Every structure is written in C-alpha cells, then in structure tokens.
Tab-separated table of C-alpha atoms in Angstrom:
chain	number	residue	atom	x	y	z
A	1	MET	CA	17.485	21.782	0.781
A	2	PHE	CA	17.220	18.275	2.283
A	3	TYR	CA	13.436	18.147	1.892
A	4	LEU	CA	13.558	19.504	-1.652
A	5	ALA	CA	16.020	16.773	-2.657
A	6	TYR	CA	14.026	14.133	-0.764
A	7	ASN	CA	10.761	15.039	-2.493
A	8	VAL	CA	12.318	15.123	-5.948
A	9	LEU	CA	13.809	11.690	-5.289
A	10	SER	CA	10.510	10.370	-3.878
A	11	VAL	CA	8.814	10.961	-7.232
A	12	PHE	CA	11.217	8.508	-8.880
A	13	ILE	CA	11.154	6.033	-6.001
A	14	LEU	CA	7.371	5.980	-5.934
A	15	ILE	CA	7.032	3.847	-9.097
A	16	PRO	CA	9.056	0.859	-7.838
A	17	VAL	CA	7.394	1.198	-4.413
A	18	VAL	CA	3.932	0.979	-5.980
A	19	CYS	CA	5.031	-1.963	-8.143
A	20	TYR	CA	6.365	-3.736	-5.067
A	21	HIS	CA	3.077	-3.268	-3.195
A	22	LEU	CA	1.105	-4.508	-6.187
A	23	TYR	CA	3.298	-7.592	-6.522
A	24	ARG	CA	3.191	-8.276	-2.763
A	25	SER	CA	-0.584	-7.941	-2.629
A	26	ILE	CA	-1.297	-10.022	-5.735
A	27	SER	CA	1.117	-12.773	-4.687
A	28	ARG	CA	-0.553	-12.960	-1.272
A	29	GLY	CA	-4.086	-12.699	-2.562
A	30	ARG	CA	-4.859	-9.455	-0.750
A	31	PRO	CA	-6.073	-6.047	-1.951
A	32	ALA	CA	-3.260	-3.544	-2.523
A	33	ALA	CA	-5.309	-0.641	-1.083
A	34	LEU	CA	-3.254	1.798	-3.136
A	35	ALA	CA	-5.921	4.514	-2.951
A	36	GLU	CA	-5.714	4.471	0.845
A	37	ARG	CA	-1.915	4.556	0.753
A	38	PHE	CA	-2.209	7.701	-1.392
A	39	GLY	CA	-4.503	9.300	1.171
A	40	PHE	CA	-7.892	8.603	-0.410
A	41	ILE	CA	-9.913	7.338	2.556
A	42	PRO	CA	-13.627	6.742	1.866
A	43	GLY	CA	-15.999	9.162	3.543
A	44	SER	CA	-17.971	6.256	4.970
A	45	GLU	CA	-14.843	5.194	6.844
A	46	LEU	CA	-13.959	8.702	8.014
A	47	SER	CA	-17.469	9.108	9.415
A	48	ARG	CA	-16.426	6.750	12.232
A	49	ILE	CA	-14.045	9.367	13.631
A	50	ARG	CA	-15.717	12.596	12.535
A	51	ASN	CA	-16.587	15.299	15.101
A	52	ARG	CA	-14.236	13.886	17.718
A	53	PRO	CA	-10.586	14.618	18.535
A	54	VAL	CA	-8.470	11.873	16.962
A	55	ILE	CA	-5.570	9.928	18.452
A	56	TRP	CA	-3.636	8.294	15.609
A	57	LEU	CA	-1.452	5.296	16.494
A	58	HIS	CA	0.754	3.767	13.803
A	59	ALA	CA	2.031	0.190	14.115
A	60	VAL	CA	3.913	-1.208	11.124
A	61	SER	CA	3.003	-4.877	11.357
A	62	VAL	CA	1.774	-7.646	13.649
A	63	GLY	CA	4.438	-7.378	16.358
A	64	GLU	CA	4.060	-3.625	16.755
A	65	SER	CA	0.266	-3.923	16.779
A	66	ILE	CA	0.345	-6.489	19.582
A	67	ALA	CA	2.856	-4.393	21.539
A	68	ALA	CA	0.559	-1.379	21.188
A	69	ARG	CA	-2.441	-3.170	22.689
A	70	PRO	CA	-1.844	-2.134	26.341
A	71	LEU	CA	-1.452	1.477	25.219
A	72	LEU	CA	-4.637	1.321	23.126
A	73	LYS	CA	-6.587	-0.077	26.081
A	74	ALA	CA	-5.300	2.690	28.357
A	75	LEU	CA	-6.100	5.380	25.789
A	76	ARG	CA	-9.623	4.049	25.298
A	77	SER	CA	-10.198	3.917	29.053
A	78	ARG	CA	-8.889	7.414	29.849
A	79	TYR	CA	-10.032	9.271	26.754
A	80	PRO	CA	-13.470	7.820	25.912
A	81	GLY	CA	-14.463	10.972	24.030
A	82	HIS	CA	-11.588	10.622	21.546
A	83	ALA	CA	-11.608	8.604	18.350
A	84	ILE	CA	-8.731	6.131	18.042
A	85	LEU	CA	-7.340	5.470	14.570
A	86	VAL	CA	-4.782	2.713	13.996
A	87	SER	CA	-2.681	2.586	10.835
A	88	ASN	CA	-0.476	-0.217	9.554
A	89	THR	CA	1.971	-0.746	6.718
A	90	THR	CA	1.570	-4.496	6.161
A	91	GLU	CA	-1.523	-6.507	5.354
A	92	THR	CA	-0.949	-8.859	8.293
A	93	GLY	CA	-0.609	-5.888	10.634
A	94	ARG	CA	-3.877	-4.497	9.316
A	95	GLY	CA	-5.560	-7.864	9.844
A	96	THR	CA	-4.378	-7.986	13.462
A	97	ALA	CA	-5.247	-4.372	14.325
A	98	SER	CA	-8.688	-4.642	12.724
A	99	SER	CA	-9.706	-7.096	15.440
A	100	PHE	CA	-8.919	-4.672	18.291
A	101	PRO	CA	-12.149	-3.381	19.872
A	102	GLU	CA	-10.361	-0.267	21.172
A	103	LYS	CA	-9.948	1.254	17.716
A	104	ASP	CA	-12.572	3.214	15.809
A	105	LEU	CA	-10.916	3.006	12.408
A	106	CYS	CA	-8.086	1.075	10.737
A	107	ILE	CA	-6.262	2.420	7.661
A	108	TYR	CA	-3.035	1.836	5.771
A	109	PHE	CA	-0.278	4.329	6.520
A	110	PRO	CA	0.272	6.682	3.572
A	111	PHE	CA	3.313	6.515	1.341
A	112	ASP	CA	5.805	9.189	2.420
A	113	PHE	CA	4.914	11.071	-0.749
A	114	LEU	CA	4.045	14.674	0.033
A	115	PRO	CA	0.578	14.801	-1.640
A	116	ALA	CA	-0.378	11.494	0.021
A	117	VAL	CA	0.777	12.649	3.449
A	118	ARG	CA	-0.999	15.999	3.161
A	119	ARG	CA	-4.224	14.423	1.936
A	120	THR	CA	-4.232	11.925	4.810
A	121	LEU	CA	-3.541	14.536	7.480
A	122	ASP	CA	-6.195	16.819	5.972
A	123	SER	CA	-8.727	13.987	6.197
A	124	ILE	CA	-7.890	12.783	9.695
A	125	ARG	CA	-6.808	16.006	11.467
A	126	PRO	CA	-5.295	14.145	14.435
A	127	GLU	CA	-4.780	15.779	17.802
A	128	LEU	CA	-1.830	13.466	18.474
A	129	VAL	CA	0.212	10.939	16.475
A	130	ILE	CA	1.877	7.976	18.206
A	131	ILE	CA	4.376	5.945	16.183
A	132	MET	CA	5.340	2.535	17.540
A	133	GLU	CA	8.962	1.412	17.815
A	134	THR	CA	11.048	2.849	14.936
A	135	GLU	CA	9.307	4.398	11.946
A	136	ILE	CA	11.026	7.527	10.654
A	137	TRP	CA	9.384	9.242	7.681
A	138	PRO	CA	10.665	12.754	6.838
A	139	ASN	CA	7.597	14.106	5.014
A	140	PHE	CA	5.145	12.770	7.547
A	141	THR	CA	6.933	14.185	10.590
A	142	ARG	CA	7.580	17.516	8.873
A	143	GLU	CA	3.962	17.921	7.791
A	144	ALA	CA	2.707	17.008	11.263
A	145	ALA	CA	5.103	19.511	12.837
A	146	SER	CA	4.003	22.246	10.418
A	147	ARG	CA	0.419	21.697	11.646
A	148	ASN	CA	1.483	21.689	15.328
A	149	ILE	CA	0.494	18.036	15.700
A	150	PRO	CA	2.628	16.358	18.394
A	151	VAL	CA	4.370	13.190	17.173
A	152	ILE	CA	5.459	10.735	19.891
A	153	LEU	CA	7.714	7.751	19.270
A	154	ALA	CA	6.441	5.013	21.618
A	155	ASN	CA	8.216	1.850	22.728
A	156	GLY	CA	11.189	2.914	20.613
A	157	ARG	CA	14.045	0.554	19.991
A	158	ILE	CA	17.132	0.338	17.782
A	159	SER	CA	18.255	-3.261	17.302
A	160	ASP	CA	21.887	-4.299	17.033
A	161	ARG	CA	21.429	-5.087	13.370
A	162	SER	CA	19.703	-1.820	12.438
A	163	PHE	CA	21.890	0.522	14.509
A	164	ALA	CA	24.837	0.444	12.118
A	165	ARG	CA	22.530	1.124	9.181
A	166	TYR	CA	20.776	4.015	10.926
A	167	LEU	CA	24.115	5.462	12.003
A	168	LYS	CA	25.488	5.276	8.485
A	169	PHE	CA	22.488	7.246	7.207
A	170	SER	CA	22.138	9.541	10.211
A	171	TRP	CA	22.413	12.520	7.816
A	172	PHE	CA	19.041	11.358	6.472
A	173	PHE	CA	17.244	10.341	9.676
A	174	ARG	CA	18.265	13.254	11.902
A	175	HIS	CA	16.023	15.689	9.992
A	176	ALA	CA	12.929	13.698	10.933
A	177	LEU	CA	14.146	12.787	14.423
A	178	GLN	CA	14.556	16.451	15.303
A	179	LEU	CA	10.821	16.924	14.698
A	180	PHE	CA	9.573	14.269	17.141
A	181	THR	CA	7.938	15.825	20.176
A	182	ARG	CA	9.090	13.028	22.484
A	183	LEU	CA	11.025	9.809	21.876
A	184	CYS	CA	10.049	7.133	24.422
A	185	MET	CA	12.649	4.383	24.236
A	186	GLN	CA	12.650	0.903	25.758
A	187	THR	CA	16.138	0.909	27.328
A	188	GLU	CA	19.058	3.218	28.075
A	189	THR	CA	20.922	1.618	25.182
A	190	ASP	CA	18.066	2.498	22.839
A	191	CYS	CA	18.183	6.076	24.138
A	192	GLU	CA	21.914	6.334	23.492
A	193	ARG	CA	21.580	4.870	20.011
A	194	ILE	CA	18.779	7.121	18.800
A	195	VAL	CA	20.569	10.194	20.149
A	196	ALA	CA	23.676	9.085	18.247
A	197	ILE	CA	21.555	8.916	15.090
A	198	GLY	CA	20.289	12.462	15.609
A	199	ALA	CA	17.443	12.608	18.140
A	200	PRO	CA	17.415	15.559	20.588
A	201	PRO	CA	18.746	14.324	23.978
A	202	GLY	CA	16.354	16.559	25.888
A	203	ARG	CA	13.318	14.921	24.274
A	204	THR	CA	14.551	11.330	24.554
A	205	LEU	CA	13.740	9.255	27.623
A	206	LYS	CA	13.561	5.660	28.806
A	207	THR	CA	10.001	4.438	29.401
A	208	GLY	CA	10.400	0.651	29.293
A	209	ASN	CA	8.932	-1.984	27.012
A	210	LEU	CA	5.166	-2.036	26.453
A	211	LYS	CA	5.401	-5.722	25.603
A	212	TYR	CA	5.810	-6.483	29.312
A	213	ASP	CA	2.361	-5.013	29.897
A	214	ILE	CA	0.437	-7.580	27.894
A	215	PRO	CA	-2.141	-9.384	30.090
A	216	PHE	CA	-0.751	-12.478	31.791
A	217	ARG	CA	-2.479	-15.399	33.475
A	218	GLN	CA	-2.277	-19.097	34.091
A	219	VAL	CA	-4.480	-20.957	31.619
A	220	GLY	CA	-6.910	-23.223	33.467
A	221	GLN	CA	-7.711	-26.774	32.466
A	222	ASP	CA	-11.303	-25.960	31.508
A	223	GLU	CA	-10.204	-23.143	29.210
A	224	MET	CA	-7.482	-25.291	27.656
A	225	ARG	CA	-9.980	-28.100	27.039
A	226	ARG	CA	-12.407	-25.667	25.391
A	227	LEU	CA	-9.716	-24.122	23.166
A	228	LYS	CA	-8.413	-27.524	22.119
A	229	GLY	CA	-11.938	-28.418	21.102
A	230	GLN	CA	-12.062	-25.372	18.813
A	231	TYR	CA	-8.990	-26.725	17.024
A	232	SER	CA	-10.236	-30.358	16.960
A	233	ILE	CA	-7.358	-31.425	19.246
A	234	PRO	CA	-8.243	-34.173	21.772
A	235	ASP	CA	-7.656	-33.198	25.382
A	236	GLY	CA	-5.238	-36.041	26.105
A	237	LEU	CA	-2.553	-35.020	23.577
A	238	LEU	CA	0.598	-33.180	24.640
A	239	VAL	CA	0.901	-30.155	22.370
A	240	LEU	CA	4.184	-28.886	20.976
A	241	MET	CA	3.911	-25.444	19.421
A	242	ALA	CA	6.300	-23.914	16.880
A	243	GLY	CA	5.299	-20.261	16.495
A	244	SER	CA	6.424	-17.547	14.064
A	245	THR	CA	8.722	-19.911	12.165
A	246	HIS	CA	10.762	-18.786	9.157
A	247	ALA	CA	12.141	-20.568	6.109
A	248	GLY	CA	14.560	-23.271	7.230
A	249	GLU	CA	13.086	-23.613	10.715
A	250	GLU	CA	10.041	-25.648	9.716
A	251	GLN	CA	12.282	-28.431	8.436
A	252	MET	CA	14.189	-28.382	11.734
A	253	VAL	CA	10.935	-28.610	13.696
A	254	ILE	CA	9.590	-31.409	11.487
A	255	ASP	CA	12.838	-33.387	11.880
A	256	THR	CA	12.657	-32.922	15.653
A	257	TYR	CA	9.029	-34.051	15.725
A	258	ARG	CA	9.813	-37.199	13.721
A	259	LYS	CA	12.652	-38.069	16.101
A	260	LEU	CA	10.479	-37.640	19.184
A	261	LEU	CA	7.365	-39.478	17.996
A	262	PRO	CA	8.598	-43.117	18.297
A	263	ALA	CA	9.746	-42.762	21.902
A	264	LEU	CA	7.190	-40.313	23.300
A	265	ASP	CA	3.534	-41.207	23.096
A	266	GLY	CA	0.682	-38.757	22.611
A	267	LEU	CA	2.556	-35.921	20.889
A	268	PHE	CA	0.874	-33.373	18.667
A	269	LEU	CA	2.472	-30.470	16.777
A	270	VAL	CA	1.021	-27.045	16.004
A	271	LEU	CA	3.093	-25.349	13.306
A	272	VAL	CA	2.611	-21.602	12.748
A	273	PRO	CA	4.688	-20.001	9.968
A	274	ARG	CA	5.336	-16.319	10.604
A	275	HIS	CA	3.906	-15.494	7.184
A	276	PRO	CA	0.767	-17.517	6.421
A	277	GLU	CA	1.322	-17.163	2.685
A	278	ARG	CA	4.190	-19.666	3.149
A	279	SER	CA	1.758	-22.349	4.298
A	280	ALA	CA	1.826	-24.100	0.903
A	281	GLU	CA	5.618	-24.344	1.125
A	282	VAL	CA	5.392	-25.755	4.665
A	283	ALA	CA	2.644	-28.158	3.598
A	284	SER	CA	5.030	-29.564	0.988
A	285	LEU	CA	7.632	-30.209	3.697
A	286	LEU	CA	5.071	-32.128	5.771
A	287	GLU	CA	3.962	-34.146	2.749
A	288	ARG	CA	7.559	-35.106	1.923
A	289	ALA	CA	8.064	-36.149	5.549
A	290	GLY	CA	4.947	-38.327	5.393
A	291	ILE	CA	3.318	-36.532	8.328
A	292	PRO	CA	-0.488	-36.171	8.167
A	293	PHE	CA	-1.704	-32.605	8.709
A	294	ARG	CA	-4.674	-30.333	8.349
A	295	ARG	CA	-4.739	-26.596	7.760
A	296	ARG	CA	-6.378	-24.252	10.230
A	297	THR	CA	-8.715	-23.019	7.480
A	298	ALA	CA	-10.055	-26.583	7.112
A	299	LEU	CA	-11.320	-26.592	10.725
A	300	PRO	CA	-13.539	-27.318	12.506
A	301	CYS	CA	-14.159	-30.828	11.290
A	302	SER	CA	-16.061	-33.820	12.622
A	303	GLU	CA	-12.972	-36.008	12.954
A	304	GLY	CA	-10.515	-34.848	15.612
A	305	PHE	CA	-6.755	-34.931	15.230
A	306	LYS	CA	-4.759	-37.965	16.320
A	307	LYS	CA	-1.336	-38.191	17.927
A	308	GLY	CA	1.499	-37.753	15.483
A	309	GLU	CA	-0.465	-35.350	13.296
A	310	VAL	CA	0.070	-31.640	12.695
A	311	LEU	CA	-2.113	-28.546	12.712
A	312	LEU	CA	-0.689	-26.171	10.081
A	313	VAL	CA	-1.895	-22.660	10.870
A	314	ASP	CA	-2.511	-20.605	7.735
A	315	THR	CA	-4.289	-17.699	9.439
A	316	VAL	CA	-3.265	-14.649	11.487
A	317	GLY	CA	-4.449	-13.331	14.831
A	318	GLU	CA	-4.641	-16.637	16.730
A	319	MET	CA	-1.162	-16.864	18.212
A	320	MET	CA	-2.178	-16.292	21.839
A	321	SER	CA	-4.968	-18.880	21.671
A	322	LEU	CA	-2.507	-21.371	20.201
A	323	TYR	CA	0.099	-20.674	22.880
A	324	ALA	CA	-2.661	-21.188	25.464
A	325	ILE	CA	-3.188	-24.811	24.375
A	326	SER	CA	0.552	-25.583	24.270
A	327	ASP	CA	2.583	-27.594	26.737
A	328	VAL	CA	5.923	-26.486	25.236
A	329	ALA	CA	6.518	-23.700	22.716
A	330	PHE	CA	9.363	-23.025	20.308
A	331	VAL	CA	9.536	-19.331	19.361
A	332	GLY	CA	10.777	-19.031	15.791
A	333	GLY	CA	12.963	-16.595	13.930
A	334	SER	CA	15.677	-17.672	16.353
A	335	LEU	CA	17.299	-20.780	14.823
A	336	VAL	CA	17.853	-18.814	11.621
A	337	PRO	CA	19.409	-15.312	11.656
A	338	THR	CA	16.161	-13.367	11.592
A	339	GLY	CA	16.401	-11.717	15.024
A	340	GLY	CA	13.832	-13.731	16.954
A	341	HIS	CA	10.272	-13.053	18.063
A	342	ASN	CA	8.467	-12.181	21.262
A	343	LEU	CA	9.162	-14.662	24.079
A	344	LEU	CA	6.723	-12.811	26.325
A	345	GLU	CA	3.738	-14.264	24.484
A	346	PRO	CA	4.202	-17.830	25.822
A	347	ALA	CA	5.567	-16.483	29.130
A	348	SER	CA	2.376	-14.465	29.672
A	349	LEU	CA	0.362	-17.695	29.572
A	350	GLY	CA	2.663	-19.726	31.808
A	351	VAL	CA	4.033	-21.801	28.906
A	352	ALA	CA	7.643	-23.027	28.880
A	353	SER	CA	9.515	-21.763	25.818
A	354	VAL	CA	12.503	-22.881	23.759
A	355	PHE	CA	14.343	-20.501	21.428
A	356	GLY	CA	17.496	-20.336	19.353
A	357	PRO	CA	20.625	-18.143	19.451
A	358	HIS	CA	19.470	-15.420	17.031
A	359	MET	CA	17.578	-13.048	19.336
A	360	THR	CA	19.125	-9.693	18.386
A	361	ASN	CA	15.720	-8.010	17.992
A	362	PHE	CA	14.648	-9.213	21.434
A	363	ARG	CA	17.967	-9.276	23.253
A	364	GLU	CA	16.693	-7.706	26.492
A	365	ILE	CA	13.670	-10.000	26.645
A	366	ALA	CA	15.765	-13.100	25.921
A	367	GLU	CA	18.185	-12.170	28.706
A	368	LEU	CA	15.311	-11.720	31.155
A	369	VAL	CA	13.716	-15.019	30.160
A	370	LEU	CA	17.013	-16.774	30.894
A	371	GLN	CA	17.569	-14.767	34.084
A	372	TYR	CA	14.132	-15.767	35.414
A	373	GLY	CA	14.471	-19.365	34.211
A	374	ALA	CA	11.349	-19.045	32.060
A	375	GLY	CA	12.762	-20.651	28.929
A	376	VAL	CA	15.598	-22.635	27.381
A	377	GLN	CA	17.986	-21.304	24.734
A	378	VAL	CA	19.481	-23.775	22.260
A	379	ASP	CA	22.113	-23.282	19.586
A	380	SER	CA	21.226	-25.998	17.066
A	381	PRO	CA	18.456	-28.264	15.764
A	382	GLU	CA	19.940	-31.028	17.912
A	383	GLY	CA	19.586	-28.781	20.944
A	384	LEU	CA	15.946	-28.194	20.034
A	385	THR	CA	15.322	-31.933	19.948
A	386	GLU	CA	16.977	-32.556	23.317
A	387	SER	CA	15.242	-29.608	25.019
A	388	PHE	CA	11.856	-30.741	23.734
A	389	ARG	CA	12.634	-34.277	24.893
A	390	THR	CA	13.561	-33.090	28.396
A	391	LEU	CA	10.538	-30.816	28.777
A	392	ILE	CA	8.100	-33.392	27.435
A	393	ALA	CA	9.390	-35.924	29.955
A	394	SER	CA	8.917	-33.628	32.981
A	395	ALA	CA	5.580	-31.975	33.728
A	396	GLU	CA	7.177	-30.456	36.837
A	397	LEU	CA	9.934	-28.787	34.834
A	398	ARG	CA	7.337	-27.373	32.439
A	399	ARG	CA	5.341	-26.063	35.400
A	400	VAL	CA	8.377	-24.376	36.974
A	401	LEU	CA	9.395	-22.641	33.729
A	402	GLY	CA	5.806	-21.534	33.187
A	403	GLN	CA	5.514	-20.063	36.691
A	404	ASN	CA	8.849	-18.293	36.250
A	405	GLY	CA	7.469	-16.712	33.070
A	406	LEU	CA	4.456	-15.375	34.943
A	407	LYS	CA	6.761	-13.956	37.641
A	408	LEU	CA	8.803	-12.207	34.919
A	409	MET	CA	5.615	-10.550	33.683
A	410	ARG	CA	4.595	-9.451	37.176
A	411	ASP	CA	7.995	-7.949	37.938
A	412	ASN	CA	8.605	-5.989	34.738
A	413	GLY	CA	5.391	-4.134	33.918
A	414	GLY	CA	4.681	-0.398	34.144
A	415	ALA	CA	5.699	0.901	30.695
A	416	THR	CA	2.094	1.714	29.775
A	417	GLU	CA	1.686	4.050	32.737
A	418	ARG	CA	4.986	5.804	31.993
A	419	HIS	CA	3.891	6.346	28.381
A	420	MET	CA	0.475	7.598	29.474
A	421	GLU	CA	2.036	10.204	31.776
A	422	ILE	CA	3.861	11.650	28.763
A	423	LEU	CA	0.894	11.457	26.399
A	424	ALA	CA	-1.326	13.254	28.920
A	425	HIS	CA	0.606	16.481	28.256
A	426	TYR	CA	-0.683	16.508	24.679
A	427	LEU	CA	-4.289	15.348	25.105
C-alpha cells in the first residue's frame, strides 16, 4: 500500500522536480541532463562498463564524492576486473567525480520515479550498490532488492539538524531502510539514530568516518612554490584561505582582510565560495570594498598578484591544491548556520584552520580538531579577525597546529578497511 501511494504521488511531484532541475541548470549555465535522470544513458557511455561486473557508488554532491575517494581507490585496487560507476545528484558533484581516475563511468542518479529507476538498473545491472552517507529513495532500494542487488549505506550519518526531520517522517523512511543490506554508520550515535528512524539493528554497525582516510602529508616548500606559480601568487606572500564560504561569510572575511592589511605586510587572500555560481555576487562585494581581485578562470596571466589582492575562485575541484598553498585557512559554512564543512581537508595538509560555531554537520570532526589542537574555533567575525591576527604573527603557532592536524589524521584512520571487509561479502 505504501509503495502504491508513493508512486501515485511521485507522478504529481515529478513535474515540479523537473522544473526545479531545469531552472537550477539554466541559472547555473549547465546542462540539465534530464534524459540521464530518466534513465536514458547513451550506449556509447554504457560501453565503458559493458561485459564486466559493475560496482555502483552514489555520492550526492562534492562532499560525499571526496569522502568516497578512499573507498573508490580501495575498490579499484582490489577488484581490477570490475567496472566502477559513480553517480551524483548535483552538477558540482558530477564535476568533482568526473575527475577521479578510479571510475569508469559517471552518470546522474535517476529520479526516484519507477520507470526511470527500472530503466537505469536494466542498463547498468550492478553487482553491488554503495550509497554514501544518507540517501534514502524508496523506489530505488525496492527495485534493487527485487533484483537481489545488495545495497550498502556507506559512511552513514544523521546530523543533529536532520535527525528530527527523519524521525518525524520515519513512517516514510523505514520502508526503504528495511531494504538496505548493511548500514555502515560513522559513529554509535549515528547507529542509534538510524535505528530509531527504522533501520534493522542487526544490519546496522559502526565503521568510522571515511573522511579520516583521505591522504595526508606535509606540503614541502618546492611543491608550495610550484602551486603558487600556477595561481600567479608570488612565493613571498602569506596566504589566507577562506574555503567553502556561504552568503554572509564573504563579507565577514573581506572585513577581516581589510582590518589586517594595514598592520600586517605581505598578506594575500584566496576566497572560495562553496557554490561557484555565486562568484558574481562575491565579486560585487570585493568591488564595493575597493579590493583588487582576479577570478581563477582569468588565470594564468603574465602579471602576478600583489599583496593586498584577492584570488576569487570560480571553479570546482581545486580545493585541496588551494589549501596546500595556504598558511592559514578559514573553513566556511560555520560562521553562518549552515552546519560547517570538512576541517580534515586543511588538517590533512598540515594547515592551521579557523572555523565558526555552526559545525552541526561535522560535530565529531570539530571536536577532534579541538581535542588535538589542530584548529581554532571562533564565535564571531571579531573572533575571526583576532585568530587570523594571532596566527599570522606566529609561524611557530601555525606549525604546531598543522602538525597536530597531521597527527589527528594518523590516529583516526581505518574506516576504509572496515568498509572493505563488509563489501567483500558481496563481491
């Protein structure tokens, strides 16, 4: 009865969903790929995975794609005869995943519309489906189960903000959760929460956070000099990085930068909005502040940047390279109530980080960063200014925080291997 009602409703919901995707794609200047979302994958694309068993990994957007990278590398290494397909929901996620050499094919995840789901599964015929973090689609999981395709939830998490919503609609989610073969959750709290929503306790287990398994290393001076050259940044400048910023945060960062420039010589700011389509909006803020800047898409250029200028990044897929050239990094989504972003990215490169109070989506990671002394948490724009000022003034303090970040990475890995032990039962 549930699935009958769901599929009748999905027919009516489909129209606004399609309209939303069209609007989103047109406004961002990207193809909507509606045919692919309805399960029409070109034969030329499918030929990349034909005649091999297929492992299908789904990662909604950029964050999930990056978190999946250690798992993709392990799958490619241990199962070289399999084809690896990665699907995404967002355009930015697709752009990130497309650059991964481990994958054989990238597609958009189908709408949870029964004909689209069936057509996609008929075309791909996966041996195993891995869904990153928390994506619960009733038709997809039911169709996979009806074909005896194992569906594994990997790196699962239920944030503070989403738990209440999931719990309120547990009558909806439990139908799909009951069909997951295994639910691999990051923490005990995540296990308890997903069981409360409707997951089978016997199939739910703690496997840790794959994000701790991203490669980590100290960036050498030669590499930093080379990377700075790619971005037209002179070697002598001290680089402040503001990564994954959201609306409201860019103004805070710009105000901080203006306050620091008169007293601290040789500063340079790299500003990376979370959504590159907002770069025009951020450019307007810089223009009003009278701060000279260049966009990433305008590089390389013959004339290098000067102190007091800004690199405005209007591309995706370069975050780790940009962290690598940074002396201090602010991780955005944290001074506004967005839930924060991944502090492990700067930590994995030995870069001292600063972040705000809103870290509900990365609570465990934020607590570990503070526990290890790998970063500084602030509660206001004024706190951001003072923390930047302190870290800029002390190369030794920056070094200590950076080394503590690398120690955090060394001490907390292993989630990939725990996931692989579970996946091996189905491959």
